[in-house]
PDB file of C-alpha atoms and ligand atoms in Angstrom:
ATOM      1  CA  UNK N   1     -11.810  35.164  -2.780  1.00  0.00           C
ATOM      2  CA  UNK N   2     -14.387  37.817  -1.955  1.00  0.00           C
ATOM      3  CA  UNK N   3     -17.384  35.685  -2.982  1.00  0.00           C
ATOM      4  CA  UNK N   4     -18.238  32.448  -1.173  1.00  0.00           C
ATOM      5  CA  UNK N   5     -16.012  29.779  -2.714  1.00  0.00           C
ATOM      6  CA  UNK N   6     -17.706  26.821  -4.384  1.00  0.00           C
ATOM      7  CA  UNK N   7     -16.245  23.315  -4.306  1.00  0.00           C
ATOM      8  CA  UNK N   8     -17.299  19.950  -5.672  1.00  0.00           C
ATOM      9  CA  UNK N   9     -16.002  16.749  -4.080  1.00  0.00           C
ATOM     10  CA  UNK N  10     -16.550  13.424  -5.841  1.00  0.00           C
ATOM     11  CA  UNK N  11     -17.288  10.386  -3.696  1.00  0.00           C
ATOM     12  CA  UNK N  12     -18.185  12.688  -0.819  1.00  0.00           C
ATOM     13  CA  UNK N  13     -20.897  10.563   0.799  1.00  0.00           C
ATOM     14  CA  UNK N  14     -18.431   8.835   3.121  1.00  0.00           C
ATOM     15  CA  UNK N  15     -14.826   8.367   4.147  1.00  0.00           C
ATOM     16  CA  UNK N  16     -12.183  10.921   3.283  1.00  0.00           C
ATOM     17  CA  UNK N  17     -14.394  12.618   0.676  1.00  0.00           C
ATOM     18  CA  UNK N  18     -17.032  13.371   3.305  1.00  0.00           C
ATOM     19  CA  UNK N  19     -14.369  14.866   5.563  1.00  0.00           C
ATOM     20  CA  UNK N  20     -12.965  16.961   2.710  1.00  0.00           C
ATOM     21  CA  UNK N  21     -16.470  18.345   2.160  1.00  0.00           C
ATOM     22  CA  UNK N  22     -16.824  18.994   5.893  1.00  0.00           C
ATOM     23  CA  UNK N  23     -13.417  20.661   6.108  1.00  0.00           C
ATOM     24  CA  UNK N  24     -14.044  22.950   3.134  1.00  0.00           C
ATOM     25  CA  UNK N  25     -17.502  23.700   4.531  1.00  0.00           C
ATOM     26  CA  UNK N  26     -15.959  24.763   7.818  1.00  0.00           C
ATOM     27  CA  UNK N  27     -13.977  27.362   5.847  1.00  0.00           C
ATOM     28  CA  UNK N  28     -17.334  28.886   4.910  1.00  0.00           C
ATOM     29  CA  UNK N  29     -17.352  27.379   1.418  1.00  0.00           C
ATOM     30  CA  UNK N  30     -20.394  26.100  -0.442  1.00  0.00           C
ATOM     31  CA  UNK N  31     -19.739  22.418  -1.065  1.00  0.00           C
ATOM     32  CA  UNK N  32     -21.229  20.058  -3.637  1.00  0.00           C
ATOM     33  CA  UNK N  33     -21.445  16.500  -2.371  1.00  0.00           C
ATOM     34  CA  UNK N  34     -20.854  14.361  -5.462  1.00  0.00           C
ATOM     35  CA  UNK N  35     -22.245  10.879  -4.910  1.00  0.00           C
ATOM     36  CA  UNK N  36     -23.745   8.220  -7.129  1.00  0.00           C
ATOM     37  CA  UNK N  37     -26.469   6.864  -4.858  1.00  0.00           C
ATOM     38  CA  UNK N  38     -29.359   9.148  -3.910  1.00  0.00           C
ATOM     39  CA  UNK N  39     -29.975   8.033  -0.341  1.00  0.00           C
ATOM     40  CA  UNK N  40     -26.296   7.997   0.635  1.00  0.00           C
ATOM     41  CA  UNK N  41     -25.918  11.433  -0.990  1.00  0.00           C
ATOM     42  CA  UNK N  42     -28.921  12.930   0.800  1.00  0.00           C
ATOM     43  CA  UNK N  43     -27.847  11.524   4.158  1.00  0.00           C
ATOM     44  CA  UNK N  44     -24.381  13.038   3.742  1.00  0.00           C
ATOM     45  CA  UNK N  45     -25.827  16.418   2.747  1.00  0.00           C
ATOM     46  CA  UNK N  46     -28.175  16.334   5.759  1.00  0.00           C
ATOM     47  CA  UNK N  47     -25.301  15.455   8.089  1.00  0.00           C
ATOM     48  CA  UNK N  48     -23.120  18.256   6.720  1.00  0.00           C
ATOM     49  CA  UNK N  49     -25.962  20.782   6.967  1.00  0.00           C
ATOM     50  CA  UNK N  50     -26.552  19.705  10.572  1.00  0.00           C
ATOM     51  CA  UNK N  51     -22.888  20.623  11.178  1.00  0.00           C
ATOM     52  CA  UNK N  52     -23.520  24.062   9.668  1.00  0.00           C
ATOM     53  CA  UNK N  53     -22.001  23.362   6.256  1.00  0.00           C
ATOM     54  CA  UNK N  54     -23.558  25.008   3.185  1.00  0.00           C
ATOM     55  CA  UNK N  55     -23.812  21.677   1.360  1.00  0.00           C
ATOM     56  CA  UNK N  56     -25.771  20.598  -1.702  1.00  0.00           C
ATOM     57  CA  UNK N  57     -26.050  17.226  -3.414  1.00  0.00           C
ATOM     58  CA  UNK N  58     -24.794  16.481  -6.930  1.00  0.00           C
ATOM     59  CA  UNK N  59     -25.786  13.164  -8.532  1.00  0.00           C
ATOM     60  CA  UNK N  60     -22.495  11.884  -9.895  1.00  0.00           C
ATOM     61  CA  UNK N  61     -21.268   8.490 -11.052  1.00  0.00           C
ATOM     62  CA  UNK N  62     -17.752   9.138 -12.301  1.00  0.00           C
ATOM     63  CA  UNK N  63     -17.871   6.116 -14.638  1.00  0.00           C
ATOM     64  CA  UNK N  64     -20.886   7.431 -16.562  1.00  0.00           C
ATOM     65  CA  UNK N  65     -20.502  10.041 -19.296  1.00  0.00           C
ATOM     66  CA  UNK N  66     -24.210  10.870 -18.999  1.00  0.00           C
ATOM     67  CA  UNK N  67     -24.079  11.274 -15.223  1.00  0.00           C
ATOM     68  CA  UNK N  68     -20.990  13.488 -15.394  1.00  0.00           C
ATOM     69  CA  UNK N  69     -22.505  15.638 -18.163  1.00  0.00           C
ATOM     70  CA  UNK N  70     -25.706  16.024 -16.142  1.00  0.00           C
ATOM     71  CA  UNK N  71     -23.680  16.973 -13.052  1.00  0.00           C
ATOM     72  CA  UNK N  72     -21.848  19.664 -15.038  1.00  0.00           C
ATOM     73  CA  UNK N  73     -25.172  21.020 -16.317  1.00  0.00           C
ATOM     74  CA  UNK N  74     -26.550  21.073 -12.754  1.00  0.00           C
ATOM     75  CA  UNK N  75     -23.468  22.896 -11.479  1.00  0.00           C
ATOM     76  CA  UNK N  76     -23.681  25.424 -14.321  1.00  0.00           C
ATOM     77  CA  UNK N  77     -27.375  26.081 -13.732  1.00  0.00           C
ATOM     78  CA  UNK N  78     -27.313  26.203  -9.932  1.00  0.00           C
ATOM     79  CA  UNK N  79     -23.813  27.570  -9.147  1.00  0.00           C
ATOM     80  CA  UNK N  80     -22.571  29.220 -12.339  1.00  0.00           C
ATOM     81  CA  UNK N  81     -18.916  28.494 -11.625  1.00  0.00           C
ATOM     82  CA  UNK N  82     -16.605  26.164  -9.709  1.00  0.00           C
ATOM     83  CA  UNK N  83     -13.573  27.209  -7.667  1.00  0.00           C
ATOM     84  CA  UNK N  84     -12.295  23.832  -6.522  1.00  0.00           C
ATOM     85  CA  UNK N  85     -12.798  20.317  -7.843  1.00  0.00           C
ATOM     86  CA  UNK N  86     -11.647  17.472  -5.615  1.00  0.00           C
ATOM     87  CA  UNK N  87     -11.456  14.203  -7.557  1.00  0.00           C
ATOM     88  CA  UNK N  88     -11.733  11.835  -4.611  1.00  0.00           C
ATOM     89  CA  UNK N  89     -13.942   8.917  -5.738  1.00  0.00           C
ATOM     90  CA  UNK N  90     -12.071   5.660  -6.198  1.00  0.00           C
ATOM     91  CA  UNK N  91     -12.318   1.890  -5.855  1.00  0.00           C
ATOM     92  CA  UNK N  92      -9.673  -0.755  -5.142  1.00  0.00           C
ATOM     93  CA  UNK N  93     -11.067  -3.622  -7.196  1.00  0.00           C
ATOM     94  CA  UNK N  94     -10.723  -5.928  -4.181  1.00  0.00           C
ATOM     95  CA  UNK N  95      -7.963  -8.204  -2.941  1.00  0.00           C
ATOM     96  CA  UNK N  96      -6.017 -10.332  -3.695  1.00  0.00           C
ATOM     97  CA  UNK N  97      -4.846  -8.579  -6.803  1.00  0.00           C
ATOM     98  CA  UNK N  98      -1.729 -10.392  -7.958  1.00  0.00           C
ATOM     99  CA  UNK N  99      -0.661  -9.555 -11.532  1.00  0.00           C
ATOM    100  CA  UNK N 100      -0.226 -13.255 -12.370  1.00  0.00           C
ATOM    101  CA  UNK N 101      -3.889 -14.125 -11.968  1.00  0.00           C
ATOM    102  CA  UNK N 102      -5.799 -10.835 -11.905  1.00  0.00           C
ATOM    103  CA  UNK N 103      -8.872 -10.585 -14.117  1.00  0.00           C
ATOM    104  CA  UNK N 104      -7.969  -7.907 -16.703  1.00  0.00           C
ATOM    105  CA  UNK N 105     -11.584  -6.718 -16.511  1.00  0.00           C
ATOM    106  CA  UNK N 106     -10.954  -5.721 -12.886  1.00  0.00           C
ATOM    107  CA  UNK N 107      -7.920  -3.696 -13.901  1.00  0.00           C
ATOM    108  CA  UNK N 108      -9.930  -1.894 -16.561  1.00  0.00           C
ATOM    109  CA  UNK N 109     -12.783  -1.196 -14.137  1.00  0.00           C
ATOM    110  CA  UNK N 110     -10.412   0.261 -11.538  1.00  0.00           C
ATOM    111  CA  UNK N 111      -8.636   2.405 -14.126  1.00  0.00           C
ATOM    112  CA  UNK N 112     -11.966   3.547 -15.553  1.00  0.00           C
ATOM    113  CA  UNK N 113     -13.073   4.737 -12.101  1.00  0.00           C
ATOM    114  CA  UNK N 114      -9.811   6.043 -10.659  1.00  0.00           C
ATOM    115  CA  UNK N 115      -8.384   7.656 -13.788  1.00  0.00           C
ATOM    116  CA  UNK N 116     -11.127   7.748 -16.425  1.00  0.00           C
ATOM    117  CA  UNK N 117     -13.456   9.171 -13.779  1.00  0.00           C
ATOM    118  CA  UNK N 118     -11.018  11.940 -12.956  1.00  0.00           C
ATOM    119  CA  UNK N 119     -10.611  12.836 -16.631  1.00  0.00           C
ATOM    120  CA  UNK N 120     -14.371  12.718 -17.276  1.00  0.00           C
ATOM    121  CA  UNK N 121     -15.256  14.925 -14.322  1.00  0.00           C
ATOM    122  CA  UNK N 122     -12.337  17.323 -14.759  1.00  0.00           C
ATOM    123  CA  UNK N 123     -13.048  17.946 -18.434  1.00  0.00           C
ATOM    124  CA  UNK N 124     -16.772  18.382 -17.829  1.00  0.00           C
ATOM    125  CA  UNK N 125     -16.117  20.891 -15.031  1.00  0.00           C
ATOM    126  CA  UNK N 126     -13.292  22.802 -16.764  1.00  0.00           C
ATOM    127  CA  UNK N 127     -15.553  25.473 -18.301  1.00  0.00           C
ATOM    128  CA  UNK N 128     -16.899  26.218 -14.801  1.00  0.00           C
ATOM    129  CA  UNK N 129     -13.423  26.180 -13.252  1.00  0.00           C
ATOM    130  CA  UNK N 130     -12.231  28.646 -15.891  1.00  0.00           C
ATOM    131  CA  UNK N 131     -14.827  31.118 -14.548  1.00  0.00           C
ATOM    132  CA  UNK N 132     -13.113  31.121 -11.123  1.00  0.00           C
ATOM    133  CA  UNK N 133     -10.483  33.647 -10.093  1.00  0.00           C
ATOM    134  CA  UNK N 134      -8.415  30.963  -8.278  1.00  0.00           C
ATOM    135  CA  UNK N 135      -9.331  27.553  -9.684  1.00  0.00           C
ATOM    136  CA  UNK N 136      -7.818  24.460  -8.086  1.00  0.00           C
ATOM    137  CA  UNK N 137      -8.057  20.763  -8.911  1.00  0.00           C
ATOM    138  CA  UNK N 138      -7.064  18.188  -6.313  1.00  0.00           C
ATOM    139  CA  UNK N 139      -6.647  14.577  -7.383  1.00  0.00           C
ATOM    140  CA  UNK N 140      -6.744  12.195  -4.457  1.00  0.00           C
ATOM    141  CA  UNK N 141      -3.970   9.774  -5.159  1.00  0.00           C
ATOM    142  CA  UNK N 142      -1.973   7.427  -2.951  1.00  0.00           C
ATOM    143  CA  UNK N 143       1.644   6.842  -2.062  1.00  0.00           C
ATOM    144  CA  UNK N 144       1.067   3.238  -3.216  1.00  0.00           C
ATOM    145  CA  UNK N 145       1.159   4.738  -6.718  1.00  0.00           C
ATOM    146  CA  UNK N 146       4.754   5.864  -6.137  1.00  0.00           C
ATOM    147  CA  UNK N 147       7.078   3.653  -8.168  1.00  0.00           C
ATOM    148  CA  UNK N 148       9.954   4.958  -6.059  1.00  0.00           C
ATOM    149  CA  UNK N 149       8.311   3.734  -2.844  1.00  0.00           C
ATOM    150  CA  UNK N 150       7.109   0.501  -4.491  1.00  0.00           C
ATOM    151  CA  UNK N 151      10.753  -0.331  -5.226  1.00  0.00           C
ATOM    152  CA  UNK N 152      12.159   0.865  -1.890  1.00  0.00           C
ATOM    153  CA  UNK N 153      12.731  -2.090   0.463  1.00  0.00           C
ATOM    154  CA  UNK N 154      10.757  -1.671   3.690  1.00  0.00           C
ATOM    155  CA  UNK N 155       8.537   1.170   2.449  1.00  0.00           C
ATOM    156  CA  UNK N 156       4.827   0.835   3.297  1.00  0.00           C
ATOM    157  CA  UNK N 157       3.123   0.275  -0.032  1.00  0.00           C
ATOM    158  CA  UNK N 158       0.171  -1.997   0.766  1.00  0.00           C
ATOM    159  CA  UNK N 159      -0.482  -5.422  -0.742  1.00  0.00           C
ATOM    160  CA  UNK N 160       0.671  -6.466  -4.227  1.00  0.00           C
ATOM    161  CA  UNK N 161      -1.763  -4.691  -6.495  1.00  0.00           C
ATOM    162  CA  UNK N 162      -2.239  -5.127 -10.227  1.00  0.00           C
ATOM    163  CA  UNK N 163      -5.028  -2.581 -10.465  1.00  0.00           C
ATOM    164  CA  UNK N 164      -5.319  -0.114  -7.566  1.00  0.00           C
ATOM    165  CA  UNK N 165      -1.682   0.952  -7.084  1.00  0.00           C
ATOM    166  CA  UNK N 166      -0.990   1.202 -10.843  1.00  0.00           C
ATOM    167  CA  UNK N 167      -4.186   3.226 -11.250  1.00  0.00           C
ATOM    168  CA  UNK N 168      -2.753   5.795  -8.839  1.00  0.00           C
ATOM    169  CA  UNK N 169       0.591   5.767 -10.716  1.00  0.00           C
ATOM    170  CA  UNK N 170      -1.362   6.562 -13.886  1.00  0.00           C
ATOM    171  CA  UNK N 171      -3.408   9.210 -12.078  1.00  0.00           C
ATOM    172  CA  UNK N 172      -0.168  10.903 -10.983  1.00  0.00           C
ATOM    173  CA  UNK N 173       1.139  10.820 -14.546  1.00  0.00           C
ATOM    174  CA  UNK N 174      -2.115  12.246 -15.899  1.00  0.00           C
ATOM    175  CA  UNK N 175      -2.032  14.997 -13.252  1.00  0.00           C
ATOM    176  CA  UNK N 176       1.380  16.073 -14.538  1.00  0.00           C
ATOM    177  CA  UNK N 177       0.090  16.177 -18.119  1.00  0.00           C
ATOM    178  CA  UNK N 178      -2.908  18.328 -17.092  1.00  0.00           C
ATOM    179  CA  UNK N 179      -0.533  20.702 -15.316  1.00  0.00           C
ATOM    180  CA  UNK N 180       1.574  20.952 -18.474  1.00  0.00           C
ATOM    181  CA  UNK N 181      -1.447  21.706 -20.660  1.00  0.00           C
ATOM    182  CA  UNK N 182      -2.940  24.178 -18.183  1.00  0.00           C
ATOM    183  CA  UNK N 183       0.340  25.932 -17.357  1.00  0.00           C
ATOM    184  CA  UNK N 184      -0.772  29.235 -18.885  1.00  0.00           C
ATOM    185  CA  UNK N 185      -4.082  29.269 -16.996  1.00  0.00           C
ATOM    186  CA  UNK N 186      -4.870  30.128 -13.382  1.00  0.00           C
ATOM    187  CA  UNK N 187      -5.691  26.478 -12.677  1.00  0.00           C
ATOM    188  CA  UNK N 188      -3.410  24.658 -10.241  1.00  0.00           C
ATOM    189  CA  UNK N 189      -3.748  20.862 -10.298  1.00  0.00           C
ATOM    190  CA  UNK N 190      -1.978  18.576  -7.845  1.00  0.00           C
ATOM    191  CA  UNK N 191      -2.151  15.042  -6.502  1.00  0.00           C
ATOM    192  CA  UNK N 192      -2.500  14.410  -2.775  1.00  0.00           C
ATOM    193  CA  UNK N 193      -2.038  11.329  -0.616  1.00  0.00           C
ATOM    194  CA  UNK N 194      -4.177  11.198   2.545  1.00  0.00           C
ATOM    195  CA  UNK N 195      -2.067   8.542   4.288  1.00  0.00           C
ATOM    196  CA  UNK N 196      -3.416   5.225   5.547  1.00  0.00           C
ATOM    197  CA  UNK N 197      -6.881   6.095   6.868  1.00  0.00           C
ATOM    198  CA  UNK N 198      -9.576   3.891   8.382  1.00  0.00           C
ATOM    199  CA  UNK N 199     -12.301   3.773   5.721  1.00  0.00           C
ATOM    200  CA  UNK N 200     -14.422   1.268   3.784  1.00  0.00           C
ATOM    201  CA  UNK N 201     -11.676   1.187   1.162  1.00  0.00           C
ATOM    202  CA  UNK N 202      -9.401  -0.879   3.405  1.00  0.00           C
ATOM    203  CA  UNK N 203     -11.908  -2.498   5.769  1.00  0.00           C
ATOM    204  CA  UNK N 204     -11.227   0.287   8.300  1.00  0.00           C
ATOM    205  CA  UNK N 205      -7.706  -1.016   8.937  1.00  0.00           C
ATOM    206  CA  UNK N 206      -6.058   2.383   8.354  1.00  0.00           C
ATOM    207  CA  UNK N 207      -4.238   4.035  11.213  1.00  0.00           C
ATOM    208  CA  UNK N 208      -5.297   7.633  10.531  1.00  0.00           C
ATOM    209  CA  UNK N 209      -8.766   9.128  10.715  1.00  0.00           C
ATOM    210  CA  UNK N 210     -10.581  10.209   7.530  1.00  0.00           C
ATOM    211  CA  UNK N 211     -10.496  13.745   8.938  1.00  0.00           C
ATOM    212  CA  UNK N 212      -6.697  13.590   9.091  1.00  0.00           C
ATOM    213  CA  UNK N 213      -6.679  12.205   5.550  1.00  0.00           C
ATOM    214  CA  UNK N 214      -8.747  15.156   4.346  1.00  0.00           C
ATOM    215  CA  UNK N 215      -6.145  17.733   5.438  1.00  0.00           C
ATOM    216  CA  UNK N 216      -3.893  17.388   2.382  1.00  0.00           C
ATOM    217  CA  UNK N 217      -6.870  17.930   0.074  1.00  0.00           C
ATOM    218  CA  UNK N 218      -7.885  21.042   1.992  1.00  0.00           C
ATOM    219  CA  UNK N 219      -4.323  22.340   1.795  1.00  0.00           C
ATOM    220  CA  UNK N 220      -4.147  21.769  -1.970  1.00  0.00           C
ATOM    221  CA  UNK N 221      -7.639  23.248  -2.433  1.00  0.00           C
ATOM    222  CA  UNK N 222      -6.559  26.461  -0.739  1.00  0.00           C
ATOM    223  CA  UNK N 223      -3.155  26.978  -2.394  1.00  0.00           C
ATOM    224  CA  UNK N 224      -2.199  30.582  -3.091  1.00  0.00           C
ATOM    225  CA  UNK N 225      -2.150  31.728  -6.726  1.00  0.00           C
ATOM    226  CA  UNK N 226       1.632  31.257  -6.888  1.00  0.00           C
ATOM    227  CA  UNK N 227       1.361  27.749  -5.431  1.00  0.00           C
ATOM    228  CA  UNK N 228       2.696  24.580  -7.058  1.00  0.00           C
ATOM    229  CA  UNK N 229       1.065  22.676  -9.901  1.00  0.00           C
ATOM    230  CA  UNK N 230       1.684  19.205 -11.285  1.00  0.00           C
ATOM    231  CA  UNK N 231       3.116  17.949  -8.005  1.00  0.00           C
ATOM    232  CA  UNK N 232       2.363  15.150  -5.530  1.00  0.00           C
ATOM    233  CA  UNK N 233       2.115  15.854  -1.798  1.00  0.00           C
ATOM    234  CA  UNK N 234       1.166  14.342   1.518  1.00  0.00           C
ATOM    235  CA  UNK N 235       1.078  15.995   4.937  1.00  0.00           C
ATOM    236  CA  UNK N 236       4.871  15.698   5.211  1.00  0.00           C
ATOM    237  CA  UNK N 237       5.555  17.428   1.873  1.00  0.00           C
ATOM    238  CA  UNK N 238       6.413  16.186  -1.652  1.00  0.00           C
ATOM    239  CA  UNK N 239       5.967  12.453  -2.310  1.00  0.00           C
ATOM    240  CA  UNK N 240       8.388  10.683  -4.665  1.00  0.00           C
ATOM    241  CA  UNK N 241       6.860   9.739  -8.032  1.00  0.00           C
TER     242      UNK N 241
HETATM  243  N1  NAP T   1      -8.257   5.162   2.941  1.00  0.00           N
HETATM  244  C1  NAP T   1      -6.956   5.210   2.683  1.00  0.00           C
HETATM  245  O1  NAP T   1      -6.120   4.730   3.469  1.00  0.00           O
HETATM  246  C2  NAP T   1      -6.445   5.861   1.437  1.00  0.00           C
HETATM  247  C3  NAP T   1      -5.063   5.895   1.231  1.00  0.00           C
HETATM  248  C4  NAP T   1      -4.573   6.506   0.084  1.00  0.00           C
HETATM  249  C5  NAP T   1      -5.430   7.079  -0.821  1.00  0.00           C
HETATM  250  N2  NAP T   1      -6.789   7.009  -0.608  1.00  0.00           N
HETATM  251  C6  NAP T   1      -7.664   7.637  -1.606  1.00  0.00           C
HETATM  252  O2  NAP T   1      -8.541   8.555  -0.964  1.00  0.00           O
HETATM  253  C7  NAP T   1      -9.771   8.633  -1.690  1.00  0.00           C
HETATM  254  C8  NAP T   1     -10.957   8.373  -0.773  1.00  0.00           C
HETATM  255  O3  NAP T   1     -10.846   7.048  -0.299  1.00  0.00           O
HETATM  256  P1  NAP T   1     -11.636   6.515   0.982  1.00  0.00           P
HETATM  257  O4  NAP T   1     -10.634   5.759   1.777  1.00  0.00           O
HETATM  258  O5  NAP T   1     -12.410   7.603   1.614  1.00  0.00           O
HETATM  259  O6  NAP T   1     -12.590   5.438   0.284  1.00  0.00           O
HETATM  260  P2  NAP T   1     -14.117   5.027   0.564  1.00  0.00           P
HETATM  261  O7  NAP T   1     -14.489   5.241   1.987  1.00  0.00           O
HETATM  262  O8  NAP T   1     -14.268   3.672  -0.034  1.00  0.00           O
HETATM  263  O9  NAP T   1     -14.931   6.087  -0.305  1.00  0.00           O
HETATM  264  C9  NAP T   1     -14.832   6.060  -1.699  1.00  0.00           C
HETATM  265  C10 NAP T   1     -15.877   7.007  -2.251  1.00  0.00           C
HETATM  266  O10 NAP T   1     -15.802   6.932  -3.690  1.00  0.00           O
HETATM  267  C11 NAP T   1     -17.110   6.732  -4.153  1.00  0.00           C
HETATM  268  N3  NAP T   1     -17.144   6.090  -5.460  1.00  0.00           N
HETATM  269  C12 NAP T   1     -16.621   4.911  -5.853  1.00  0.00           C
HETATM  270  N4  NAP T   1     -16.900   4.680  -7.138  1.00  0.00           N
HETATM  271  C13 NAP T   1     -17.637   5.741  -7.565  1.00  0.00           C
HETATM  272  C14 NAP T   1     -18.236   6.100  -8.794  1.00  0.00           C
HETATM  273  N5  NAP T   1     -18.174   5.291  -9.874  1.00  0.00           N
HETATM  274  N6  NAP T   1     -18.874   7.282  -8.885  1.00  0.00           N
HETATM  275  C15 NAP T   1     -18.973   8.102  -7.821  1.00  0.00           C
HETATM  276  N7  NAP T   1     -18.444   7.808  -6.617  1.00  0.00           N
HETATM  277  C16 NAP T   1     -17.792   6.635  -6.508  1.00  0.00           C
HETATM  278  C17 NAP T   1     -17.794   5.888  -3.088  1.00  0.00           C
HETATM  279  O11 NAP T   1     -19.197   5.939  -3.250  1.00  0.00           O
HETATM  280  P3  NAP T   1     -20.172   4.718  -2.781  1.00  0.00           P
HETATM  281  O12 NAP T   1     -20.426   4.911  -1.324  1.00  0.00           O
HETATM  282  O13 NAP T   1     -21.360   4.907  -3.648  1.00  0.00           O
HETATM  283  O14 NAP T   1     -19.430   3.437  -3.085  1.00  0.00           O
HETATM  284  C18 NAP T   1     -17.303   6.630  -1.862  1.00  0.00           C
HETATM  285  O15 NAP T   1     -18.049   7.802  -1.657  1.00  0.00           O
HETATM  286  C19 NAP T   1      -9.637   7.623  -2.834  1.00  0.00           C
HETATM  287  O16 NAP T   1      -9.193   8.279  -4.008  1.00  0.00           O
HETATM  288  C20 NAP T   1      -8.559   6.679  -2.338  1.00  0.00           C
HETATM  289  O17 NAP T   1      -7.898   6.007  -3.385  1.00  0.00           O
HETATM  290  C21 NAP T   1      -7.309   6.420   0.496  1.00  0.00           C
END
């Protein structure tokens, strides 16, 4: 791209999302830090700017239609287009999460954030993405959403999960459907798994750093025009559905 590329990362105030913003910023991109809470958002923007990143804050709660619509208006007015959207924001819904006694309201809340949020933000930003010469959408998923791995004895798939893991299975399925609908456009949309990273999401028990986790998103954000779409990758390559 000849112009400075513009990205928006949801849930970018901390964890892997922050590192995705930092990594894209280090490429010289202008990066929108999507975050729902003003102070956390401003602190992240300040920290990124101190590292030399051309960062700006975008108020964004992915569960709120009004917030997402306002974020799209802000992006349209201040940036005019969007080259890369990274749908990173997610919640687990807490543990334990056994199907036999889970509160269905928790499942719905997790799906609303992890899948509904992706759909809300993606659809609101699509008109801006369509103005880009090389638009990319990266959905941060997880290998725990892989039904193949979930049914492979000995595979690392986290605790039994009635909400979080199935939400990532659904996110993968939705990613494929977007890719089908957008096949005749320039938009490439893929799901990425960051691996098991030490963040708030898992009480910092992960074995990789958030910066390592960000690498797959950066790779999928910078795919060439003939790159894949509707696929699911981690650092090692394709992940089984
Ligand atoms: N960590 C891992 O090992 C791992 C493994 C596989 C996949 N992933 C995926 O990687 C992504 C990033 O996870 P992480 O580990 O960095 O988690 P994290 O540290 O808990 O960060 C999650 C981010 O999402 C934001 N968020 C949550 N609900 C939101 C909402 N309604 N609107 C806007 N933002 C919201 C949080 O904002 P607040 O600060 O306001 O809560 C935070 O910025 C997620 O999609 C996760 O599922 C992580």
